[in-house]
XYZ file of C-alpha atoms in Angstrom:
390
model
C -61.294 -10.939 -45.177
C -58.636 -11.394 -48.110
C -55.424 -12.186 -47.000
C -52.576 -9.131 -46.501
C -49.412 -10.281 -46.597
C -47.095 -9.315 -43.592
C -45.111 -6.579 -45.592
C -47.857 -4.726 -46.488
C -49.617 -4.748 -43.313
C -50.002 -1.317 -41.398
C -47.481 -0.459 -39.173
C -47.044 1.946 -36.258
C -43.588 3.102 -37.456
C -42.700 3.220 -33.779
C -38.968 1.804 -33.339
C -38.646 -1.994 -32.616
C -35.672 -4.255 -31.722
C -33.429 -5.204 -34.287
C -33.691 -8.660 -35.768
C -32.434 -11.766 -34.168
C -29.875 -13.587 -36.339
C -31.367 -16.552 -37.989
C -29.369 -18.678 -36.070
C -31.194 -18.283 -33.156
C -34.727 -19.129 -34.853
C -36.006 -22.215 -36.208
C -36.136 -21.716 -39.897
C -39.647 -20.713 -41.146
C -41.528 -22.333 -43.910
C -41.778 -19.859 -46.693
C -44.927 -18.120 -47.495
C -44.370 -18.682 -51.475
C -41.803 -21.216 -53.566
C -39.806 -18.638 -54.943
C -38.531 -17.843 -51.631
C -37.402 -22.050 -50.835
C -34.163 -21.591 -52.151
C -32.702 -19.252 -49.738
C -31.404 -20.900 -46.695
C -30.234 -18.200 -44.942
C -31.249 -14.701 -43.810
C -28.288 -13.715 -41.464
C -27.391 -10.336 -42.348
C -24.118 -10.718 -42.050
C -22.446 -14.324 -43.058
C -19.253 -15.389 -41.269
C -16.128 -16.592 -42.334
C -14.655 -19.796 -42.532
C -11.724 -18.330 -40.315
C -13.803 -16.523 -38.115
C -12.427 -15.538 -34.607
C -15.035 -15.030 -32.058
C -14.397 -13.847 -28.573
C -16.532 -12.478 -25.443
C -14.979 -10.983 -22.259
C -16.247 -9.327 -19.354
C -15.348 -6.249 -17.396
C -14.873 -8.571 -14.434
C -13.946 -11.854 -13.747
C -15.139 -12.295 -10.341
C -18.709 -13.074 -9.144
C -20.541 -13.472 -12.482
C -23.849 -15.111 -13.421
C -26.390 -15.218 -16.160
C -29.500 -13.173 -15.485
C -32.721 -13.088 -17.027
C -33.122 -9.847 -19.634
C -36.202 -8.396 -20.255
C -36.764 -8.134 -23.730
C -40.441 -8.615 -25.141
C -39.267 -8.727 -28.775
C -36.569 -11.408 -28.539
C -38.704 -13.476 -25.852
C -41.414 -13.986 -28.626
C -39.032 -14.822 -31.229
C -37.069 -16.902 -29.174
C -40.292 -18.274 -27.177
C -37.682 -17.920 -24.233
C -36.599 -14.954 -22.138
C -32.825 -13.945 -23.164
C -30.175 -13.713 -20.783
C -26.959 -11.590 -19.850
C -24.369 -11.986 -17.896
C -24.147 -9.783 -14.870
C -21.945 -9.884 -11.450
C -23.937 -11.585 -8.387
C -25.804 -9.653 -5.597
C -23.312 -7.909 -3.341
C -20.250 -7.672 -5.413
C -18.918 -4.529 -5.758
C -17.569 -2.928 -9.132
C -14.695 -1.063 -8.903
C -14.805 1.040 -12.317
C -10.947 1.662 -12.462
C -10.175 -2.087 -12.226
C -12.945 -2.633 -14.947
C -10.810 0.043 -16.979
C -7.834 -2.193 -16.498
C -9.872 -5.235 -17.479
C -10.854 -3.758 -20.716
C -7.109 -1.744 -21.691
C -6.070 -5.878 -21.805
C -9.050 -6.721 -23.911
C -8.373 -4.127 -26.329
C -4.733 -5.487 -26.448
C -6.519 -9.119 -27.389
C -8.310 -7.604 -29.957
C -5.848 -6.167 -31.682
C -3.812 -9.089 -32.017
C -7.077 -10.804 -33.273
C -7.769 -8.268 -35.927
C -4.032 -8.525 -37.051
C -4.547 -12.884 -37.324
C -8.244 -12.043 -39.240
C -6.419 -9.753 -41.257
C -3.943 -12.267 -42.685
C -6.840 -14.380 -44.568
C -7.704 -11.378 -46.855
C -4.836 -9.118 -46.981
C -3.910 -9.363 -50.512
C -7.535 -9.314 -51.694
C -7.590 -5.618 -49.481
C -4.276 -4.585 -50.864
C -5.398 -5.135 -54.581
C -8.578 -3.387 -53.720
C -10.764 -5.983 -54.376
C -12.113 -6.075 -50.894
C -12.605 -3.206 -48.692
C -12.265 -3.754 -44.781
C -13.798 -2.099 -42.202
C -13.131 -2.101 -38.290
C -16.296 -1.328 -36.212
C -17.285 -0.780 -32.901
C -21.144 -0.847 -31.930
C -23.267 -0.139 -28.633
C -25.838 -2.757 -27.749
C -26.427 -5.572 -25.272
C -24.873 -9.095 -25.724
C -27.553 -11.505 -24.965
C -27.498 -15.449 -24.801
C -30.460 -17.995 -25.359
C -32.243 -18.601 -22.430
C -32.621 -22.368 -22.375
C -30.774 -25.734 -20.715
C -27.418 -25.622 -23.169
C -26.496 -22.214 -22.359
C -24.340 -21.999 -19.180
C -22.002 -19.577 -17.620
C -19.096 -21.764 -18.134
C -19.902 -22.701 -21.960
C -19.605 -18.793 -22.132
C -16.264 -18.156 -20.479
C -14.716 -21.078 -22.154
C -13.001 -20.021 -25.584
C -14.257 -22.146 -28.461
C -11.444 -24.553 -29.408
C -13.333 -25.907 -32.333
C -15.240 -25.054 -35.674
C -18.535 -26.997 -34.186
C -18.055 -25.309 -30.862
C -17.430 -21.876 -32.281
C -20.853 -22.290 -34.413
C -22.599 -23.585 -31.308
C -21.419 -20.386 -29.488
C -22.779 -18.164 -32.489
C -26.100 -19.620 -32.295
C -26.234 -18.650 -28.812
C -25.248 -15.460 -28.824
C -26.744 -12.463 -30.704
C -25.965 -8.312 -30.008
C -28.817 -6.567 -29.423
C -28.433 -2.937 -31.148
C -31.589 -1.119 -31.409
C -31.487 1.979 -28.652
C -34.348 4.874 -28.347
C -34.837 7.852 -30.142
C -33.952 9.943 -27.099
C -30.708 8.022 -26.948
C -29.957 8.678 -30.377
C -30.527 12.663 -29.718
C -28.562 12.602 -26.096
C -25.545 11.085 -28.015
C -25.797 13.282 -30.993
C -25.666 16.207 -29.076
C -22.639 14.974 -26.625
C -20.576 14.174 -29.129
C -20.800 17.228 -30.721
C -21.074 19.527 -27.690
C -18.592 17.436 -25.946
C -15.907 15.629 -27.842
C -15.617 17.453 -31.032
C -17.371 15.962 -33.564
C -18.762 17.511 -36.335
C -21.749 16.979 -38.073
C -20.799 15.755 -42.035
C -23.823 14.734 -43.988
C -27.177 12.950 -44.023
C -27.788 10.311 -45.975
C -31.283 8.267 -47.205
C -30.480 5.322 -49.060
C -32.259 2.144 -50.094
C -30.879 -1.604 -50.099
C -32.189 -4.248 -52.253
C -30.242 -7.762 -51.376
C -30.977 -9.875 -54.532
C -30.392 -13.670 -54.817
C -29.487 -15.442 -58.315
C -31.001 -18.570 -58.460
C -27.925 -19.821 -60.336
C -25.540 -18.696 -57.470
C -28.020 -19.559 -54.301
C -24.858 -18.887 -52.159
C -24.095 -15.388 -53.661
C -26.246 -12.541 -52.144
C -25.876 -9.208 -54.009
C -26.760 -5.987 -52.233
C -27.712 -3.190 -54.365
C -27.333 0.366 -52.698
C -29.768 2.311 -54.337
C -30.725 6.095 -54.312
C -33.928 8.021 -55.055
C -34.561 9.924 -58.120
C -36.907 13.642 -58.622
C -39.262 11.264 -59.978
C -39.843 8.907 -56.827
C -38.302 6.276 -58.509
C -34.895 4.323 -57.733
C -31.316 5.111 -59.348
C -28.672 2.069 -58.652
C -25.839 3.410 -57.043
C -23.223 0.173 -56.546
C -23.618 -3.457 -56.173
C -21.600 -5.108 -53.433
C -21.521 -8.606 -52.516
C -23.124 -9.422 -49.153
C -20.304 -8.622 -46.524
C -18.221 -11.100 -44.886
C -17.171 -10.930 -40.968
C -13.535 -12.369 -40.413
C -13.674 -11.325 -36.319
C -16.289 -10.390 -34.037
C -15.441 -9.519 -30.096
C -18.309 -8.748 -27.642
C -17.746 -7.236 -24.354
C -20.072 -7.563 -21.646
C -19.588 -3.960 -19.624
C -20.877 -5.069 -15.836
C -20.992 -1.140 -14.469
C -22.807 0.393 -17.535
C -26.191 -0.266 -19.309
C -25.027 -0.932 -22.478
C -21.967 -3.614 -23.763
C -19.628 -3.168 -26.734
C -18.743 -4.930 -29.571
C -16.106 -4.518 -32.057
C -15.613 -6.565 -35.315
C -13.855 -6.620 -38.464
C -16.026 -6.855 -41.888
C -15.078 -7.447 -45.570
C -17.148 -5.766 -48.574
C -16.409 -6.793 -51.600
C -17.480 -4.677 -55.118
C -18.757 -6.665 -57.634
C -17.372 -5.932 -60.989
C -17.673 -6.869 -64.748
C -21.266 -8.180 -64.066
C -22.708 -10.224 -66.900
C -25.228 -8.188 -69.161
C -28.111 -10.315 -68.149
C -27.338 -9.927 -64.305
C -27.210 -6.227 -64.785
C -30.345 -6.299 -66.891
C -31.916 -8.703 -63.960
C -31.128 -6.365 -61.491
C -32.374 -3.096 -63.081
C -35.593 -4.645 -63.877
C -36.288 -5.246 -60.092
C -34.919 -1.651 -59.329
C -37.273 0.258 -61.762
C -40.378 -1.932 -60.725
C -40.151 -0.789 -56.788
C -42.441 1.500 -55.722
C -41.505 3.661 -52.898
C -44.122 3.363 -50.220
C -43.318 4.705 -46.494
C -46.380 2.408 -45.136
C -44.957 -0.886 -45.809
C -42.199 -2.351 -44.328
C -38.500 -1.685 -45.708
C -39.793 1.204 -47.658
C -40.421 -0.359 -50.926
C -42.984 -2.686 -52.549
C -43.267 -4.239 -55.964
C -46.835 -4.913 -58.430
C -48.153 -8.147 -58.637
C -45.929 -10.000 -60.996
C -42.854 -8.109 -60.486
C -41.179 -9.100 -57.156
C -38.778 -11.195 -59.563
C -36.860 -10.800 -62.869
C -36.435 -13.564 -65.666
C -37.701 -16.213 -62.903
C -33.911 -16.008 -61.758
C -33.417 -12.873 -59.526
C -35.536 -12.320 -56.718
C -35.207 -10.239 -53.195
C -34.619 -11.583 -49.751
C -34.626 -8.459 -48.184
C -34.936 -4.657 -48.275
C -34.380 -1.914 -46.102
C -34.625 1.713 -45.928
C -31.929 3.915 -44.099
C -32.194 7.504 -43.215
C -28.739 8.268 -41.317
C -26.403 10.856 -39.788
C -22.697 11.054 -40.405
C -20.543 12.609 -37.329
C -16.432 12.707 -37.674
C -13.284 13.499 -35.566
C -10.047 12.502 -36.706
C -9.970 9.191 -37.370
C -13.250 8.157 -35.611
C -16.627 7.950 -37.881
C -20.181 7.787 -35.899
C -23.013 6.578 -37.865
C -26.377 7.104 -36.495
C -28.686 5.467 -38.578
C -32.859 4.837 -38.390
C -33.176 2.012 -40.286
C -36.441 0.065 -41.745
C -36.329 -3.304 -43.047
C -38.112 -6.506 -44.293
C -36.978 -9.810 -44.286
C -38.597 -11.949 -47.323
C -36.930 -15.263 -45.309
C -38.663 -14.709 -41.950
C -41.668 -12.201 -43.479
C -40.895 -10.136 -40.704
C -39.962 -6.475 -40.697
C -38.831 -3.898 -37.816
C -37.377 -0.244 -37.324
C -34.310 0.223 -35.449
C -32.418 3.060 -34.105
C -28.321 1.827 -34.089
C -25.106 3.491 -33.558
C -22.008 2.558 -34.865
C -18.091 4.021 -34.908
C -16.055 3.092 -37.671
C -11.993 3.235 -37.140
C -10.960 5.090 -40.479
C -6.815 4.348 -41.211
C -6.922 1.015 -39.212
C -7.434 -1.257 -41.853
C -4.780 0.046 -43.955
C -2.406 -0.395 -40.937
C -3.579 -3.780 -40.498
C -2.593 -4.555 -44.122
C 1.112 -2.995 -43.597
C 4.351 -5.363 -44.161
C 5.810 -3.722 -41.256
C 2.875 -3.185 -38.917
C 3.329 -1.661 -35.596
C 0.712 -3.462 -33.127
C 1.605 -0.828 -30.326
C -0.309 1.905 -32.806
C -2.944 -0.388 -33.386
C -3.668 -0.760 -29.712
C -3.920 2.914 -29.459
C -5.898 3.751 -31.811
C -8.577 1.205 -30.678
C -7.845 2.245 -26.911
C -8.874 5.503 -28.136
C -12.327 4.497 -29.313
C -12.969 2.159 -26.807
C -12.242 4.873 -24.005
C -14.693 7.198 -25.968
C -17.437 4.844 -25.825
C -16.682 3.828 -22.589
C -16.756 7.229 -20.830
C -19.324 8.533 -23.005
C -21.769 5.926 -24.613
C -22.739 3.417 -22.226
C -24.522 4.705 -19.499
C -27.590 6.695 -20.624
C -30.860 6.182 -19.050
C -32.889 6.484 -22.078
C -31.617 3.230 -22.976
C -31.884 0.083 -25.087
C -35.617 -0.498 -26.324
C -36.992 -3.602 -25.077
């Protein structure tokens, strides 16, 4: 039987978990020499000044316990762990809410500090800051190097921080039933309004002459089923991430600050190479990522190659300064030769980045805005039985 590349093999199209960050997996050898220069498949890289925290909504009687996830266990070779309370411990929701309010105050201070490293670029418009919240599950690598003390202790050096990031992931794939339930709840109970639906293709391209610079090409479909380039951005950079294990809930919470930089004044040869890749793409729902390329068209000018493709369909809901994105994503990563489907929910805090870059910012108003979003998530998005997929 002839060999069929992994991304061209048939898929049952059932949702499967989000990819585990490359830091949690040994780096596989590449199937093709054209990918050997690519050193990392992490979807969003970390800033050198990254602020990373982990908290729990209770500080008493905590334990690391196994978390059933067949997919992650296969990828890592061990069952992941999550933080829970010990048997017999009693959680009081009002006490957890009090702890959570204190955590939000710390998150606000971390956001203010993290923005200092990119404030001038944000003001000039060269960088677009995004404060996001996500629903998922905080998971830790199930190996002897991970213990509760090492998780609770805040990193005090860059080396310790890197170790923590390598041991931790935020698992965000949820079920289709949960997506529908949350969408109805937000509209019927929480006052959100449907804004629009989007269908986009994303192609991440690397220039061999600048191997550390990955360009994200956002594309729209044309009437003739081809692709049209909409925007080119640098790979986002993460400046702050806080994970909160919500012990009395089914799900956990992540709050993060990302910076997106638009690519300006591209050289003509770069534009030509990107357009060659995009014009050669064939939309094919039967392959992972939704796109394939004819043989010999996977690169351009022996310089520009793809490292990741993704097709997304998402709905946007809006209320005041909170925007909810409910996304179905179909991905393929050329680094690991793996693909997956994922259902994900994220909340964007619109207007907060502008407040964070003001000269005379008001920490109290920043805390209030984050508290509002966190309360919305705590009350409505963390306790649904249809749950996260395993």
